[in-house]
Short mmCIF file of C-alpha atoms in Angstrom, two decimals:
data_model
loop_
_atom_site.label_atom_id
_atom_site.label_comp_id
_atom_site.label_asym_id
_atom_site.label_seq_id
_atom_site.Cartn_x
_atom_site.Cartn_y
_atom_site.Cartn_z
CA UNK K 1 77.54 21.42 184.87
CA UNK K 2 79.17 17.98 185.38
CA UNK K 3 77.92 15.83 188.24
CA UNK K 4 79.55 12.85 189.95
CA UNK K 5 76.73 11.26 191.86
CA UNK K 6 75.79 14.36 193.85
CA UNK K 7 74.51 17.76 192.93
CA UNK K 8 76.31 20.80 194.23
CA UNK K 9 73.78 23.35 195.32
CA UNK K 10 74.43 26.79 193.88
CA UNK K 11 75.25 29.41 196.42
CA UNK K 12 72.38 31.71 197.26
CA UNK K 13 72.45 34.80 195.15
CA UNK K 14 72.94 38.08 196.95
CA UNK K 15 69.72 39.99 197.27
CA UNK K 16 69.64 43.50 195.89
CA UNK K 17 65.97 44.28 196.16
CA UNK K 18 64.92 47.86 196.13
CA UNK K 19 63.11 49.23 199.16
CA UNK K 20 59.33 48.86 198.99
CA UNK K 21 57.43 51.90 197.78
CA UNK K 22 53.78 52.80 197.62
CA UNK K 23 53.73 51.20 194.15
CA UNK K 24 55.22 47.90 195.38
CA UNK K 25 52.63 45.75 197.15
CA UNK K 26 52.63 42.02 197.88
CA UNK K 27 49.72 39.92 196.67
CA UNK K 28 47.38 38.17 199.09
CA UNK K 29 45.49 34.93 198.40
CA UNK K 30 42.62 36.57 196.43
CA UNK K 31 44.97 38.45 194.07
CA UNK K 32 47.30 35.44 193.73
CA UNK K 33 44.29 33.27 192.82
CA UNK K 34 43.10 35.96 190.39
CA UNK K 35 46.59 36.02 188.85
CA UNK K 36 46.41 32.26 188.23
CA UNK K 37 42.85 32.39 186.90
CA UNK K 38 43.48 35.55 184.90
CA UNK K 39 46.51 34.01 183.19
CA UNK K 40 44.75 30.70 182.55
CA UNK K 41 41.46 32.24 181.38
CA UNK K 42 42.83 34.51 178.71
CA UNK K 43 42.58 34.02 174.98
CA UNK K 44 42.27 30.25 175.25
CA UNK K 45 38.66 29.83 176.22
CA UNK K 46 37.55 32.43 173.67
CA UNK K 47 39.25 30.94 170.60
CA UNK K 48 40.30 27.35 171.25
CA UNK K 49 36.84 25.75 170.83
CA UNK K 50 37.12 26.64 167.13
CA UNK K 51 40.77 25.52 166.98
CA UNK K 52 39.97 21.99 168.18
CA UNK K 53 36.61 21.65 166.36
CA UNK K 54 38.31 20.05 163.29
CA UNK K 55 39.18 17.05 165.50
CA UNK K 56 35.52 16.54 166.41
CA UNK K 57 33.90 16.13 169.81
CA UNK K 58 36.69 13.75 170.79
CA UNK K 59 38.50 16.97 171.75
CA UNK K 60 36.18 17.10 174.80
CA UNK K 61 37.88 13.91 175.95
CA UNK K 62 41.21 15.69 175.53
CA UNK K 63 39.85 18.59 177.59
CA UNK K 64 38.97 16.19 180.40
CA UNK K 65 42.38 14.51 180.36
CA UNK K 66 44.12 17.87 180.21
CA UNK K 67 42.08 19.17 183.15
CA UNK K 68 43.16 16.25 185.33
CA UNK K 69 46.78 16.78 184.23
CA UNK K 70 46.66 20.53 184.88
CA UNK K 71 45.31 20.06 188.41
CA UNK K 72 48.01 17.45 189.07
CA UNK K 73 50.61 19.92 187.77
CA UNK K 74 49.14 22.59 190.05
CA UNK K 75 49.55 20.25 193.05
CA UNK K 76 53.21 19.64 192.16
CA UNK K 77 53.89 23.37 191.84
CA UNK K 78 52.17 23.97 195.17
CA UNK K 79 54.47 21.48 196.88
CA UNK K 80 57.57 22.92 195.21
CA UNK K 81 56.60 26.47 196.17
CA UNK K 82 56.23 25.40 199.79
CA UNK K 83 59.84 24.18 199.73
CA UNK K 84 61.26 27.11 197.70
CA UNK K 85 59.04 30.22 198.02
CA UNK K 86 61.14 32.43 195.74
CA UNK K 87 60.33 34.42 192.60
CA UNK K 88 61.14 32.38 189.50
CA UNK K 89 59.02 29.21 189.77
CA UNK K 90 60.33 26.38 187.55
CA UNK K 91 63.69 28.14 187.20
CA UNK K 92 64.24 28.10 190.96
CA UNK K 93 63.27 24.44 191.33
CA UNK K 94 65.41 23.21 188.40
CA UNK K 95 68.45 25.19 189.52
CA UNK K 96 68.19 24.07 193.14
CA UNK K 97 68.02 20.44 192.04
CA UNK K 98 70.33 20.21 189.03
CA UNK K 99 72.50 23.32 188.90
CA UNK K 100 72.89 26.39 186.72
CA UNK K 101 72.46 24.88 183.26
CA UNK K 102 69.15 23.17 184.05
CA UNK K 103 67.95 26.34 185.74
CA UNK K 104 68.90 28.39 182.72
CA UNK K 105 67.08 26.04 180.31
CA UNK K 106 63.93 26.25 182.44
CA UNK K 107 64.15 30.02 182.61
CA UNK K 108 64.98 30.50 178.94
CA UNK K 109 62.25 28.16 177.71
CA UNK K 110 59.64 29.64 180.03
CA UNK K 111 60.65 33.15 179.02
CA UNK K 112 60.10 32.24 175.36
CA UNK K 113 56.71 30.82 176.32
CA UNK K 114 55.63 34.08 177.95
CA UNK K 115 56.29 36.44 175.08
CA UNK K 116 55.21 34.01 172.34
CA UNK K 117 51.99 33.55 174.32
CA UNK K 118 51.55 37.32 174.34
CA UNK K 119 51.80 37.33 170.55
CA UNK K 120 49.22 34.52 170.36
CA UNK K 121 46.88 36.39 172.71
CA UNK K 122 47.15 39.47 170.53
CA UNK K 123 46.17 37.43 167.47
CA UNK K 124 43.19 36.01 169.40
CA UNK K 125 42.14 39.48 170.57
CA UNK K 126 42.07 40.78 167.02
CA UNK K 127 39.58 38.03 166.12
CA UNK K 128 37.13 39.46 168.67
CA UNK K 129 37.95 43.07 167.86
CA UNK K 130 36.78 42.27 164.36
CA UNK K 131 33.30 41.68 165.81
CA UNK K 132 33.28 45.31 166.96
CA UNK K 133 35.37 46.94 164.24
CA UNK K 134 35.99 45.79 160.63
CA UNK K 135 39.72 45.32 161.21
CA UNK K 136 40.40 42.47 158.84
CA UNK K 137 39.74 44.71 155.90
CA UNK K 138 43.00 46.53 156.65
CA UNK K 139 46.27 44.80 157.52
CA UNK K 140 47.68 48.09 158.83
CA UNK K 141 44.87 48.67 161.35
CA UNK K 142 44.88 45.00 162.34
CA UNK K 143 48.56 45.30 163.28
CA UNK K 144 47.94 48.61 165.09
CA UNK K 145 45.12 47.01 167.11
CA UNK K 146 47.23 43.96 168.00
CA UNK K 147 50.14 46.13 169.15
CA UNK K 148 47.82 48.35 171.20
CA UNK K 149 46.44 45.28 172.98
CA UNK K 150 50.00 44.28 173.90
CA UNK K 151 51.33 47.67 174.98
CA UNK K 152 48.46 48.73 177.26
CA UNK K 153 49.16 45.89 179.77
CA UNK K 154 52.88 46.61 179.48
CA UNK K 155 52.24 50.21 180.55
CA UNK K 156 50.18 48.95 183.51
CA UNK K 157 53.13 46.79 184.56
CA UNK K 158 55.55 49.68 184.24
CA UNK K 159 53.29 51.68 186.57
CA UNK K 160 54.06 49.18 189.36
CA UNK K 161 52.97 45.85 190.88
CA UNK K 162 50.29 47.69 192.85
CA UNK K 163 48.49 48.39 189.57
CA UNK K 164 49.20 44.93 188.14
CA UNK K 165 47.28 43.34 191.01
CA UNK K 166 44.40 45.81 190.69
CA UNK K 167 44.06 45.29 186.92
CA UNK K 168 44.25 41.51 187.38
CA UNK K 169 41.54 41.40 190.03
CA UNK K 170 39.16 43.70 188.11
CA UNK K 171 39.63 41.94 184.76
CA UNK K 172 39.11 38.52 186.35
CA UNK K 173 35.84 39.62 187.96
CA UNK K 174 34.56 41.32 184.79
CA UNK K 175 35.16 38.29 182.58
CA UNK K 176 33.19 35.87 184.78
CA UNK K 177 29.68 37.14 184.10
CA UNK K 178 29.71 36.58 180.31
CA UNK K 179 31.58 33.28 180.63
CA UNK K 180 28.99 32.02 183.10
CA UNK K 181 26.30 33.24 180.68
CA UNK K 182 27.79 31.07 177.93
CA UNK K 183 28.42 28.12 180.24
CA UNK K 184 24.94 28.03 181.80
CA UNK K 185 22.85 29.53 178.98
CA UNK K 186 24.46 27.26 176.43
CA UNK K 187 23.33 24.17 178.27
CA UNK K 188 19.71 25.30 177.93
CA UNK K 189 20.21 25.97 174.20
CA UNK K 190 22.14 22.77 173.61
CA UNK K 191 21.33 20.78 170.45
CA UNK K 192 23.08 17.45 169.88
CA UNK K 193 22.84 17.92 166.09
CA UNK K 194 25.40 20.75 166.34
CA UNK K 195 28.09 18.50 167.77
CA UNK K 196 29.19 17.01 164.46
CA UNK K 197 31.19 13.76 164.23
CA UNK K 198 32.96 12.32 167.26
CA UNK K 199 36.21 11.97 165.29
CA UNK K 200 36.26 14.46 162.42
CA UNK K 201 39.93 14.16 161.43
CA UNK K 202 41.68 11.20 159.85
CA UNK K 203 43.76 10.59 162.97
CA UNK K 204 43.35 7.61 165.28
CA UNK K 205 41.47 8.21 168.52
CA UNK K 206 44.72 8.46 170.49
CA UNK K 207 46.27 10.70 167.84
CA UNK K 208 43.25 13.02 167.82
CA UNK K 209 43.22 13.28 171.62
CA UNK K 210 46.98 13.95 171.72
CA UNK K 211 46.88 16.57 168.94
CA UNK K 212 43.89 18.44 170.37
CA UNK K 213 45.37 18.29 173.89
CA UNK K 214 48.59 19.88 172.60
CA UNK K 215 46.56 22.83 171.27
CA UNK K 216 44.40 22.99 174.38
CA UNK K 217 47.44 23.18 176.67
CA UNK K 218 47.65 26.86 175.71
CA UNK K 219 44.38 27.37 177.56
CA UNK K 220 45.99 26.05 180.77
CA UNK K 221 49.25 27.97 180.58
CA UNK K 222 49.37 30.04 183.75
CA UNK K 223 49.08 27.16 186.23
CA UNK K 224 52.53 28.16 187.46
CA UNK K 225 51.78 31.90 187.71
CA UNK K 226 51.68 32.14 191.50
CA UNK K 227 54.89 30.12 191.89
CA UNK K 228 56.74 32.28 189.33
CA UNK K 229 55.73 35.39 191.29
CA UNK K 230 56.15 33.75 194.73
CA UNK K 231 58.42 36.58 195.86
CA UNK K 232 55.52 39.01 195.47
CA UNK K 233 52.98 36.83 197.34
CA UNK K 234 52.34 37.25 201.06
CA UNK K 235 52.99 34.07 203.10
CA UNK K 236 54.07 32.17 199.92
CA UNK K 237 54.60 28.82 201.68
CA UNK K 238 50.87 28.73 202.32
CA UNK K 239 49.25 30.97 199.70
CA UNK K 240 51.09 29.91 196.52
CA UNK K 241 49.91 26.31 196.70
CA UNK K 242 46.36 27.28 197.66
CA UNK K 243 46.11 29.91 194.92
CA UNK K 244 47.52 27.52 192.31
CA UNK K 245 45.10 24.69 193.01
CA UNK K 246 42.08 26.94 193.61
CA UNK K 247 42.68 29.05 190.50
CA UNK K 248 43.30 26.01 188.28
CA UNK K 249 40.26 24.11 189.55
CA UNK K 250 37.86 27.01 189.06
CA UNK K 251 39.25 27.79 185.61
CA UNK K 252 39.00 24.12 184.58
CA UNK K 253 35.33 23.89 185.62
CA UNK K 254 34.46 27.02 183.66
CA UNK K 255 36.45 25.79 180.64
CA UNK K 256 34.63 22.48 180.41
CA UNK K 257 31.19 24.07 180.75
CA UNK K 258 31.94 26.75 178.13
CA UNK K 259 33.42 24.32 175.63
CA UNK K 260 30.47 21.93 175.86
CA UNK K 261 28.09 24.90 175.51
CA UNK K 262 29.85 26.19 172.37
CA UNK K 263 29.95 22.75 170.77
CA UNK K 264 26.23 22.32 171.41
CA UNK K 265 25.06 25.76 170.21
CA UNK K 266 27.19 26.42 167.10
CA UNK K 267 26.92 24.04 164.17
CA UNK K 268 30.16 22.11 163.62
CA UNK K 269 30.66 23.31 160.02
CA UNK K 270 30.39 26.94 161.20
CA UNK K 271 32.51 26.44 164.30
CA UNK K 272 35.59 25.19 162.43
CA UNK K 273 35.80 28.52 160.54
CA UNK K 274 34.81 30.84 163.41
CA UNK K 275 37.15 33.60 164.57
CA UNK K 276 34.91 34.43 167.58
CA UNK K 277 33.23 31.17 168.67
CA UNK K 278 31.79 32.41 171.97
CA UNK K 279 30.20 35.40 170.25
CA UNK K 280 28.67 33.02 167.70
CA UNK K 281 27.38 30.84 170.55
CA UNK K 282 25.65 33.73 172.33
CA UNK K 283 24.14 34.95 169.05
CA UNK K 284 22.76 31.44 168.52
CA UNK K 285 21.32 31.39 172.06
CA UNK K 286 19.51 34.71 172.00
CA UNK K 287 19.30 35.68 168.33
CA UNK K 288 20.52 38.96 166.88
CA UNK K 289 24.04 40.25 167.46
CA UNK K 290 23.86 42.16 170.75
CA UNK K 291 24.90 39.12 172.82
CA UNK K 292 27.83 38.36 170.57
CA UNK K 293 28.97 41.97 170.81
CA UNK K 294 28.82 41.85 174.62
CA UNK K 295 30.86 38.64 174.67
CA UNK K 296 33.40 40.17 172.26
CA UNK K 297 33.89 43.06 174.69
CA UNK K 298 34.29 40.58 177.57
CA UNK K 299 36.80 38.57 175.52
CA UNK K 300 38.91 41.65 174.91
CA UNK K 301 38.80 42.55 178.63
CA UNK K 302 39.80 38.97 179.45
CA UNK K 303 42.73 39.00 177.05
CA UNK K 304 43.93 42.34 178.37
CA UNK K 305 43.87 40.84 181.85
CA UNK K 306 45.77 37.77 180.67
CA UNK K 307 48.33 39.93 178.87
CA UNK K 308 48.67 41.98 182.07
CA UNK K 309 49.59 38.85 184.04
CA UNK K 310 51.74 37.28 181.31
CA UNK K 311 53.69 40.51 180.93
CA UNK K 312 54.53 40.36 184.64
CA UNK K 313 55.67 36.74 184.27
CA UNK K 314 57.74 37.60 181.19
CA UNK K 315 59.71 40.02 183.36
CA UNK K 316 59.88 37.99 186.58
CA UNK K 317 61.45 34.90 184.95
CA UNK K 318 64.59 36.58 183.52
CA UNK K 319 64.75 38.77 186.65
CA UNK K 320 65.19 35.69 188.87
CA UNK K 321 67.81 34.21 186.52
CA UNK K 322 69.66 37.52 186.17
CA UNK K 323 70.04 37.79 189.96
CA UNK K 324 71.96 34.51 189.79
CA UNK K 325 74.14 35.68 186.89
CA UNK K 326 72.43 33.50 184.25
CA UNK K 327 70.73 36.36 182.37
CA UNK K 328 72.22 39.78 181.61
CA UNK K 329 72.34 41.94 184.74
CA UNK K 330 70.18 44.62 183.10
CA UNK K 331 67.14 42.36 183.70
CA UNK K 332 67.52 42.92 187.47
CA UNK K 333 66.66 46.60 187.22
CA UNK K 334 63.40 47.31 189.04
CA UNK K 335 61.23 50.36 189.30
CA UNK K 336 58.03 50.49 191.36
CA UNK K 337 58.36 46.78 192.03
CA UNK K 338 58.45 45.81 188.33
CA UNK K 339 61.53 44.58 186.38
CA UNK K 340 61.21 47.29 183.73
CA UNK K 341 63.79 45.98 181.26
CA UNK K 342 62.16 42.56 181.27
CA UNK K 343 58.78 44.11 180.50
CA UNK K 344 60.12 46.24 177.65
CA UNK K 345 62.18 43.44 176.05
CA UNK K 346 59.30 40.95 176.21
CA UNK K 347 56.66 43.30 174.77
CA UNK K 348 59.08 44.36 172.02
CA UNK K 349 59.81 40.75 171.00
CA UNK K 350 56.10 39.87 171.10
CA UNK K 351 55.33 42.94 168.97
CA UNK K 352 57.94 42.00 166.37
CA UNK K 353 56.62 38.43 166.24
CA UNK K 354 53.05 39.73 165.83
CA UNK K 355 54.06 42.03 162.98
CA UNK K 356 55.97 39.20 161.28
CA UNK K 357 53.00 36.83 161.50
CA UNK K 358 50.62 39.32 159.92
CA UNK K 359 52.99 40.51 157.21
CA UNK K 360 54.17 36.98 156.28
CA UNK K 361 50.59 36.10 155.43
CA UNK K 362 50.81 32.58 156.86
CA UNK K 363 47.58 30.72 157.64
CA UNK K 364 46.73 29.34 161.08
CA UNK K 365 48.90 31.89 162.91
CA UNK K 366 47.19 31.33 166.26
CA UNK K 367 47.48 27.53 166.09
CA UNK K 368 51.15 27.74 165.04
CA UNK K 369 52.06 29.99 167.96
CA UNK K 370 50.03 27.87 170.36
CA UNK K 371 51.85 24.65 169.42
CA UNK K 372 55.27 26.32 169.79
CA UNK K 373 54.30 27.44 173.31
CA UNK K 374 53.16 23.88 174.07
CA UNK K 375 56.71 22.65 173.52
CA UNK K 376 58.49 25.56 175.23
CA UNK K 377 56.13 25.37 178.24
CA UNK K 378 56.61 21.64 178.76
CA UNK K 379 60.41 22.01 179.06
CA UNK K 380 60.23 23.88 182.39
CA UNK K 381 57.30 21.66 183.46
CA UNK K 382 59.46 18.57 182.87
CA UNK K 383 62.44 20.08 184.67
CA UNK K 384 60.35 21.27 187.63
CA UNK K 385 58.67 17.87 187.96
CA UNK K 386 62.06 16.13 187.73
CA UNK K 387 63.26 18.46 190.49
CA UNK K 388 60.35 17.35 192.68
CA UNK K 389 61.30 13.71 192.06
CA UNK K 390 64.92 14.54 192.95
CA UNK K 391 63.91 16.29 196.18
CA UNK K 392 61.79 13.30 197.19
CA UNK K 393 64.58 10.78 196.46
CA UNK K 394 67.64 12.71 197.68
CA UNK K 395 67.58 11.86 201.35
CA UNK K 396 64.75 14.19 202.33
CA UNK K 397 62.30 11.37 202.98
CA UNK K 398 62.84 11.78 206.73
CA UNK K 399 60.94 15.08 206.50
CA UNK K 400 57.89 13.43 204.92
CA UNK K 401 55.67 10.60 206.17
CA UNK K 402 55.80 7.34 204.22
CA UNK K 403 52.29 7.57 202.69
CA UNK K 404 52.79 11.21 201.77
CA UNK K 405 56.17 10.47 200.18
CA UNK K 406 54.62 7.70 198.09
CA UNK K 407 51.68 9.92 197.09
CA UNK K 408 53.92 12.82 196.04
CA UNK K 409 56.19 10.48 194.07
CA UNK K 410 53.29 8.92 192.15
CA UNK K 411 51.90 12.41 191.45
CA UNK K 412 55.27 13.72 190.18
CA UNK K 413 55.84 10.68 187.94
CA UNK K 414 52.34 11.00 186.50
CA UNK K 415 52.86 14.70 185.72
CA UNK K 416 56.24 13.94 184.12
CA UNK K 417 54.60 11.38 181.82
CA UNK K 418 51.75 13.77 181.11
CA UNK K 419 54.22 16.47 180.02
CA UNK K 420 56.05 14.05 177.70
CA UNK K 421 52.71 13.10 176.13
CA UNK K 422 52.00 16.77 175.42
CA UNK K 423 55.38 17.20 173.70
CA UNK K 424 54.53 14.31 171.39
CA UNK K 425 51.11 15.79 170.62
CA UNK K 426 52.59 19.14 169.61
CA UNK K 427 53.81 17.64 166.35
CA UNK K 428 57.12 17.62 164.52
CA UNK K 429 56.93 21.19 163.22
CA UNK K 430 56.28 22.73 166.64
CA UNK K 431 58.97 20.62 168.31
CA UNK K 432 61.41 21.54 165.52
CA UNK K 433 60.78 25.28 165.94
CA UNK K 434 60.79 24.99 169.73
CA UNK K 435 64.12 23.16 169.74
CA UNK K 436 65.64 25.91 167.59
CA UNK K 437 64.46 28.50 170.15
CA UNK K 438 65.81 26.34 172.97
CA UNK K 439 69.23 25.72 171.40
CA UNK K 440 69.66 29.41 170.65
CA UNK K 441 69.67 29.85 174.42
CA UNK K 442 72.67 27.54 174.82
CA UNK K 443 74.85 30.23 173.23
CA UNK K 444 73.48 32.79 175.69
CA UNK K 445 74.26 30.42 178.56
CA UNK K 446 77.83 29.90 177.32
CA UNK K 447 78.33 33.67 177.26
CA UNK K 448 76.82 34.25 180.70
CA UNK K 449 78.56 31.26 182.31
CA UNK K 450 81.95 32.36 180.94
CA UNK K 451 81.35 35.91 182.15
CA UNK K 452 80.31 34.66 185.58
CA UNK K 453 83.44 32.49 185.88
CA UNK K 454 85.67 35.33 184.73
CA UNK K 455 84.18 37.69 187.31
CA UNK K 456 84.58 35.03 190.02
CA UNK K 457 88.23 34.56 188.99
CA UNK K 458 88.90 38.29 189.16
CA UNK K 459 87.54 38.49 192.68
CA UNK K 460 89.84 35.70 193.89
CA UNK K 461 93.02 37.17 192.39
#
């Protein structure tokens, strides 16, 4: 969309929401917070300690930096949601600020992030299922297990948003006990000899921090969950921001405690090859295998909860764009409060990607998927943060006090720089693959924009 100094705001899309039913229920603050925490605390905390172990304990520095950045990002999303409390999150903010094309790029990139993340979560879940069942001995049963883990949350979403909220709240509560066990118990079993070298890779200190932070970003995806589903949250102007900051802060505290505990209880040479690091940590704390089995069960419950929330987001994002004519209209179809087509398309794409990754026989499947999502997630983060900067600079300063305007501007600029740093840390391969995904969407936009213009022309004839 060309601009000549000003941005033309897109006309509000007509609303065609279905009437509420007993299956369609808005989320309050506790469920919205659980949605944020449930999406953040998914497969990340259970597998990423082993993924960043090759960088050494310097990855704990990256965790600290990433935590500060994630909370800053949560604050920006909270402020944006207060201004635009609509379903769609980054898509809504980018489109309001910069027009259809920017909104489409945010929506398309975030949509890719959601279903690629689901594939990554399925891969992570299989690692813990292998603690309970000898899955890795059979590629067929490994694929069956991974697909089952994906489709169960999809069925919960198809049953209605009432059940999505219930599953999210229950799974979030159930996962906390074992995570607290690892976080607190690990500190009492901590041995400095297990930490290994501070910088284990051949990278510079800055390079190691950047590379490990790019992988660790996957563990913080979900910061935007409440803003993406703002249309389903009660009193969104107030609750979205509170749920975003509260959920992110609690998840960050638990992350840091668990990661330090795992690093201090599992020897570094074992941790780098572990497919279930938290189970290994609990086994090291208490001896035997019963603790590791309990943690494996908790990990699977956690990932099912995360998949439940991510499946909802994978449907809500194209739903919001489709209402504005930027995604095919079929994505607007709702049943029991859930965009059913969005759910089915996302789980199908994630399933195909999962099958491909297992049949292709490539190594480091989880890390590869994680780095791709790092790039695709930062695109909407960058656009949303740029939208916040635009809103603050575009003549709306009279609505904000001087100190608050300055504070919000510094925060938005810091988050923008933080997001660019993460893109650089993802590496050339991930950025290359992510750009291919992103550019494929340009063709979709050309088709939808032409169709939208043609329809508008027909109505004026």
